[in-house]
Coordinates of C-alpha atoms in Angstrom, one line a residue:
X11 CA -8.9 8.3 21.6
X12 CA -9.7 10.9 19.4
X13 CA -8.3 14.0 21.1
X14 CA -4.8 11.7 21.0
X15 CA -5.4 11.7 17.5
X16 CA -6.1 15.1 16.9
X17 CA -2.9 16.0 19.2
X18 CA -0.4 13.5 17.2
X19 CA -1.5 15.1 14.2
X20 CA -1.3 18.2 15.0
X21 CA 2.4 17.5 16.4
X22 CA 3.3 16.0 13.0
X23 CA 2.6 18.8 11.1
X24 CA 4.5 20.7 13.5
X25 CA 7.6 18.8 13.3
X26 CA 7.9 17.2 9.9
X27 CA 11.6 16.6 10.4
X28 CA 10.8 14.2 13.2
X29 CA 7.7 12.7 11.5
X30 CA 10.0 11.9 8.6
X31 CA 12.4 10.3 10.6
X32 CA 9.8 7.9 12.6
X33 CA 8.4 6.5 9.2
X34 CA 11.7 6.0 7.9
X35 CA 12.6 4.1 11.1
X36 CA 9.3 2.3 11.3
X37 CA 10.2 1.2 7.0
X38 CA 13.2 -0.1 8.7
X39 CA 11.4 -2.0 11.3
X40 CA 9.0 -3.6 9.0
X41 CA 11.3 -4.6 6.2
X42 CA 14.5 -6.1 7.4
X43 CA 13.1 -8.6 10.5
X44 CA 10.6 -10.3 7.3
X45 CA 13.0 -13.4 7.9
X46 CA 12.5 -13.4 11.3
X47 CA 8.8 -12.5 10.9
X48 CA 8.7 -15.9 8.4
X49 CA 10.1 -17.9 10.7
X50 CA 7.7 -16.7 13.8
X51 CA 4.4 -17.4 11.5
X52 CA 6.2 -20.7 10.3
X53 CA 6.6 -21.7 14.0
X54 CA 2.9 -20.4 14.9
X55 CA 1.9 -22.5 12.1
X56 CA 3.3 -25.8 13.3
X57 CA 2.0 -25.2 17.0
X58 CA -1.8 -24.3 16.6
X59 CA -1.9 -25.7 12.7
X60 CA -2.4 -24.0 9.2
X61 CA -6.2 -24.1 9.7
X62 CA -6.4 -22.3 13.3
X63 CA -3.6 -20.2 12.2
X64 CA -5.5 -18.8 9.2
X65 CA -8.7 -18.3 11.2
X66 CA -7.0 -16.4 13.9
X67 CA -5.5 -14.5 11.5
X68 CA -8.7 -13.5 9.6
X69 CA -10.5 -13.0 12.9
X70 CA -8.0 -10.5 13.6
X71 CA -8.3 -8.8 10.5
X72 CA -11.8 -8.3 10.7
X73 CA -11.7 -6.8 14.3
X74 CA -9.1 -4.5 12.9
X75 CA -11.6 -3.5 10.8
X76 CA -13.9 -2.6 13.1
X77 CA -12.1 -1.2 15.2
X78 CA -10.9 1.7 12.9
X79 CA -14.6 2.0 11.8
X80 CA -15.6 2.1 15.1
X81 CA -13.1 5.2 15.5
X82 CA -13.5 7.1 12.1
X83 CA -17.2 7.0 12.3
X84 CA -18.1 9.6 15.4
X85 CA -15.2 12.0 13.7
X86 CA -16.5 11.8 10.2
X87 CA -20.1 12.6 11.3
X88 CA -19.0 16.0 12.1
X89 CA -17.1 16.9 8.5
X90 CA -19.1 18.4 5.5
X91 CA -17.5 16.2 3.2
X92 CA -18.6 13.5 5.2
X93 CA -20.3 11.8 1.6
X94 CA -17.1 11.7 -0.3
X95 CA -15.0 10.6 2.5
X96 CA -17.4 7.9 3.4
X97 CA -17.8 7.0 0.1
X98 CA -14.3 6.3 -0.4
X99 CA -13.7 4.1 3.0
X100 CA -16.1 2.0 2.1
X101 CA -14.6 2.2 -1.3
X102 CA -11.7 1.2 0.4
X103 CA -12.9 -1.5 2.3
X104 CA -14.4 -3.3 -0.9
X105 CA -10.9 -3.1 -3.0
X106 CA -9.1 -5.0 0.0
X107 CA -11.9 -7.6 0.2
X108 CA -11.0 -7.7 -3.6
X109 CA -7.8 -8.3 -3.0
X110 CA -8.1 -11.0 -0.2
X111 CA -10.4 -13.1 -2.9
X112 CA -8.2 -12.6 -5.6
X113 CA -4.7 -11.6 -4.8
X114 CA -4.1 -13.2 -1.2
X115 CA -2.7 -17.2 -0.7
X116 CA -3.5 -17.0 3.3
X117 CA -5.1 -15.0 6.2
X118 CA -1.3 -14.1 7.8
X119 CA -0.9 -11.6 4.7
X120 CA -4.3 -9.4 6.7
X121 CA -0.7 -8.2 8.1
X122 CA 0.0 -6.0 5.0
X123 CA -3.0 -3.5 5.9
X124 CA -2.4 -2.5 9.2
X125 CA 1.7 -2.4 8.7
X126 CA 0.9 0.2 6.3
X127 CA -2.1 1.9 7.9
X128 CA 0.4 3.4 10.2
X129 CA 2.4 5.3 8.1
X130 CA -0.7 6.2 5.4
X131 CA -2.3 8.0 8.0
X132 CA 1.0 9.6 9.0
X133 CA 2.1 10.7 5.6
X134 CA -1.5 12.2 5.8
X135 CA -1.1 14.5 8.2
X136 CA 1.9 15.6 7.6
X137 CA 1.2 16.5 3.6
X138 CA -2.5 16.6 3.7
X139 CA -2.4 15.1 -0.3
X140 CA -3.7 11.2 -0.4
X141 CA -1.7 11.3 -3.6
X142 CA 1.0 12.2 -1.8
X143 CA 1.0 9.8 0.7
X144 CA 0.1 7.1 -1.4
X145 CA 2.7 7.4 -3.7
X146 CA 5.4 6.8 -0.9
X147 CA 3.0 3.9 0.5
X148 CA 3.9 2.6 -3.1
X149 CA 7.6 3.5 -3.1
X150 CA 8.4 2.1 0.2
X151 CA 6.0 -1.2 -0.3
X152 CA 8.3 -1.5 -3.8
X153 CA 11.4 -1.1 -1.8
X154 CA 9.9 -3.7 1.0
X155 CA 9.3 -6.5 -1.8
X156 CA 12.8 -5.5 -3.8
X157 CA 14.4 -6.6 -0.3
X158 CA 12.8 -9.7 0.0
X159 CA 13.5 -10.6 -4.1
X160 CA 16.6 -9.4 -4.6
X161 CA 18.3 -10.3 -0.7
X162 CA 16.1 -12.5 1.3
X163 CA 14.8 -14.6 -1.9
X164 CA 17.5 -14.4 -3.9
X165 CA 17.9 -17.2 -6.8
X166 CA 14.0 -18.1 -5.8
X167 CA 11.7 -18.9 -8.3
X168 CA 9.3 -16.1 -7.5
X169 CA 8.4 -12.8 -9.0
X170 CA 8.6 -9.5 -7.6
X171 CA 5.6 -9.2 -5.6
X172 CA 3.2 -6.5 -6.5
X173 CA 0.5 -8.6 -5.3
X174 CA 2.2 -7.8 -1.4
X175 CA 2.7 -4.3 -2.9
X176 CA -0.9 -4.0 -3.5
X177 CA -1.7 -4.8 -0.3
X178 CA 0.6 -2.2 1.6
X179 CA -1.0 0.4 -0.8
X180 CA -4.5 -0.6 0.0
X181 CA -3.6 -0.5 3.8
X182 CA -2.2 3.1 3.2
X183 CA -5.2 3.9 1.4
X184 CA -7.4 3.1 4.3
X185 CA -4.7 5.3 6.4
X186 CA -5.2 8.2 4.6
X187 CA -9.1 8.0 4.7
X188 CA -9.0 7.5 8.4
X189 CA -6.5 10.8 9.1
X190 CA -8.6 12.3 6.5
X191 CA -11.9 12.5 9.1
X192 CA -9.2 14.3 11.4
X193 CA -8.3 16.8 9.2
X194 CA -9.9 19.9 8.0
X195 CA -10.9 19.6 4.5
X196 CA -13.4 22.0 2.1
X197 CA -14.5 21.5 -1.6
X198 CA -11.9 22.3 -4.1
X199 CA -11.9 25.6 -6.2
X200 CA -13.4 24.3 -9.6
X201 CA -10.5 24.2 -12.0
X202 CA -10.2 23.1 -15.6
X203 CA -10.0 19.5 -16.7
X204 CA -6.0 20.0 -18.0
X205 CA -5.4 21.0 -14.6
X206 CA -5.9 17.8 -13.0
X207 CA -2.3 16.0 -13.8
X208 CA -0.5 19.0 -12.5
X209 CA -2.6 19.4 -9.1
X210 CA -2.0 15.6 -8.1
X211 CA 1.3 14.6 -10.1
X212 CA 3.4 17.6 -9.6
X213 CA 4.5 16.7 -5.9
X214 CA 7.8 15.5 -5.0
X215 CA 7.0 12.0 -4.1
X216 CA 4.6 11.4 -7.1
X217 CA 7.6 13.4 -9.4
X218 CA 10.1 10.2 -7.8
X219 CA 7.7 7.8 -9.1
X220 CA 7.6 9.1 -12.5
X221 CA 11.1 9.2 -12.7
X222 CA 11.4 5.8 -11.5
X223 CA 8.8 4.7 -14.2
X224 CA 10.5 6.4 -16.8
X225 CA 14.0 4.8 -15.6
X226 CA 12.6 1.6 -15.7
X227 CA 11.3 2.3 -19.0
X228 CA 14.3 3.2 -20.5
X229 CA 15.8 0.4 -18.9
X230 CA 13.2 -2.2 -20.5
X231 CA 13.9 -0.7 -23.9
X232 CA 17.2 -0.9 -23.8
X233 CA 17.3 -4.6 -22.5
X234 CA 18.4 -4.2 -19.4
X235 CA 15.6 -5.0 -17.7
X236 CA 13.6 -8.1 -18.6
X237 CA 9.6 -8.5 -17.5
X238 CA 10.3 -12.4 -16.9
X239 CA 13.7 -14.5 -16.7
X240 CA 16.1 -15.6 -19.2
X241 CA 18.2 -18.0 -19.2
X242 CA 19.4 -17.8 -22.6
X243 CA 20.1 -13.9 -21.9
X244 CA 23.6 -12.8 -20.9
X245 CA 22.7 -9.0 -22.0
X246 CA 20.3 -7.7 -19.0
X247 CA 21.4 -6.7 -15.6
X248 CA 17.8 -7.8 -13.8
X249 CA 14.4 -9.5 -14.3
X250 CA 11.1 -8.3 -12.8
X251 CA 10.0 -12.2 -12.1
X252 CA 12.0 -15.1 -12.0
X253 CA 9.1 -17.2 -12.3
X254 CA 6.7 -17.4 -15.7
X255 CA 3.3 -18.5 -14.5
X256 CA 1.3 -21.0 -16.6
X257 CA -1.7 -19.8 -15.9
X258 CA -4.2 -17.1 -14.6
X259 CA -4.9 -18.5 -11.4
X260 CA -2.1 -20.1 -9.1
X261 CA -2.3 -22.5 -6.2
X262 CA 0.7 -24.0 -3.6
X263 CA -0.9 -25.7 -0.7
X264 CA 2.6 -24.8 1.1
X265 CA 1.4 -21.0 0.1
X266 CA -2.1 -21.2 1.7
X267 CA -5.5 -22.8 1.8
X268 CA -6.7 -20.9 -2.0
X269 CA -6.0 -20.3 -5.7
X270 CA -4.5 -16.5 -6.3
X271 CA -3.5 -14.6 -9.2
X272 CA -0.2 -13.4 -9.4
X273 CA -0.1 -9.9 -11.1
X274 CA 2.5 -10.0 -13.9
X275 CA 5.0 -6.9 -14.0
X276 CA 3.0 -5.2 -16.7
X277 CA -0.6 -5.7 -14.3
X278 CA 1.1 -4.5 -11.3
X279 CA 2.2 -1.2 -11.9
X280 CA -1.1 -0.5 -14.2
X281 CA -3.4 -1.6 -11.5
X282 CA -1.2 0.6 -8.8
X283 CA -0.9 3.7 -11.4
X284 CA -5.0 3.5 -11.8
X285 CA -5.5 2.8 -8.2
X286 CA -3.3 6.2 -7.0
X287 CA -5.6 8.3 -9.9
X288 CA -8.6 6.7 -8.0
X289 CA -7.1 8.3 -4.9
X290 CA -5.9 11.1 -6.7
X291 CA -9.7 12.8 -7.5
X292 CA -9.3 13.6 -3.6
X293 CA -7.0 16.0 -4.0
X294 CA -8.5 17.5 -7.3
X295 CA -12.2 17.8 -5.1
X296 CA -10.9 18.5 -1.4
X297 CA -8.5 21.0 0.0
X298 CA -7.2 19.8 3.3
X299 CA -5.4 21.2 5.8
X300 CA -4.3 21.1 9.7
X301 CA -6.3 19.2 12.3
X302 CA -8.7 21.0 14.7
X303 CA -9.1 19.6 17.8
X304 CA -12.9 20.0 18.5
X305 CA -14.0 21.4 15.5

């Protein structure tokens, strides 16, 4: 297993180009079936039941887990920086439990960390920067959940969901440690503390980001972009959520078997921006680079 690894890593780095154009088909994959998907889990759901549906579902999470634990572990033994890089899987492991307890209606939504374990650990190896790769893991994830609110839900009473966006970034995250014990990484050269924004931010994906950030700004400023819904409104072009919630914690027993919160569109992108500077420390301590097969 882990010389495969080591050799589809290696062949990534190699060919970008072709890297590039298997996450943009795998994107594709992942995103515009959801209806189909929706219907699939509906259909499970009325065969086995909502209960045994839920604790397959979880049981399958779980053994995911460990699985990918079971992989990492032997590799990560060998690494110098073997500390940090455990530190931050099980780091990783404790946001998504987070996340299930507060952010999650239903097992079926364990789906969101391995969809997006796939192409975390791809965009890994291929730009050896967890910022990087975790900023596309958020651009993608946001263009996933713009699909479903703006085509598949359309005229729904639902927000956008950076509660599912959350998710796909978490499952990146735990991508990116895992390619991380494949890689070859040292300590970083000690550099000064203004340094920092410009070693992590100033990378093409993390420069989209901003400029998407700073478009939507502009666009909130001006009014034509609303955080919540308004009917009274004729001004604005979109809304962010078409659906005000009444409370901090939200529960719909068609939605699953426990209360959520929904993040708002001012908590989502502040828990995703302080989430990627978590991340982002990795590249200010480490240096990676290619893998080395037997090292």
């Amino acid at each position: 297993m882990a010389t495969s690894i080591y050799r589809i890593f290696s062949w990534l780095r190699k060919h970008p180009g072709a890297g590039w154009t298997i996450l943009l088909l795998y994107a594709a994959m992942v995103t515009f079936p959801h209806e189909q998907v929706q219907t699939l889990v509906g259909n499970a759901a009325k065969l086995m039941g909502r209960a045994n549906l839920y604790r397959w579902a979880g049981v399958t999470g779980i053994a995911s887990a460990a699985a990918v634990t079971a992989v990492l572990l032997p590799e990560l033994r060998s690494r110098k920086q073997r500390r940090l890089i455990g530190a931050y899987l099980a780091g990783t492991f404790l946001l998504i439990f987070a996340a299930w307890s507060l952010l999650t209606a239903n097992n079926t939504e364990l789906a969101h960390y391995p969809q997006y374990f796939v192409p975390g650990a791809i965009l890994m190896a291929m730009t050896l920067s967890p910022v990087e790769s975790l900023v596309w893991i958020i651009i993608v994830g946001g263009l996933d959940e713009g699909y479903q609110y703006s085509v598949l839900h359309a005229g729904w009473a639902v927000p956008f969901d950076f509660n599912d966006v959350t998710m796909d970034f978490l499952g990146g995250a735990l991508g990116v440690v895992f390619a991380m014990a494949f890689l070859h990484c040292e300590a970083g050269v000690r550099r000064t503390p203004g340094g920092f924004f410009k070693t992590v931010f100033s990378k093409p994906g993390a420069a989209a980001l901003m400029a998407i950030l700073a478009a939507g700004t502009l666009l909130l400023a001006w009014g034509k972009m609303l955080l919540y819904k308004d009917d009274a409104n004729h001004f604005y072009w979109f809304a962010l959520s078409r659906l005000r919630p009444q409370a901090f914690w939200f529960f719909d027993v068609t939605w699953g078997p426990k209360t959520f919160h929904t993040l708002s569109p001012v908590e989502g992108p502040i828990l995703l921006l302080l989430a990627l500077a978590l991340y982002g420390l990795l590249d200010w301590k480490l240096v990676f680079s290619a893998p080395r097969e037997g090292e």
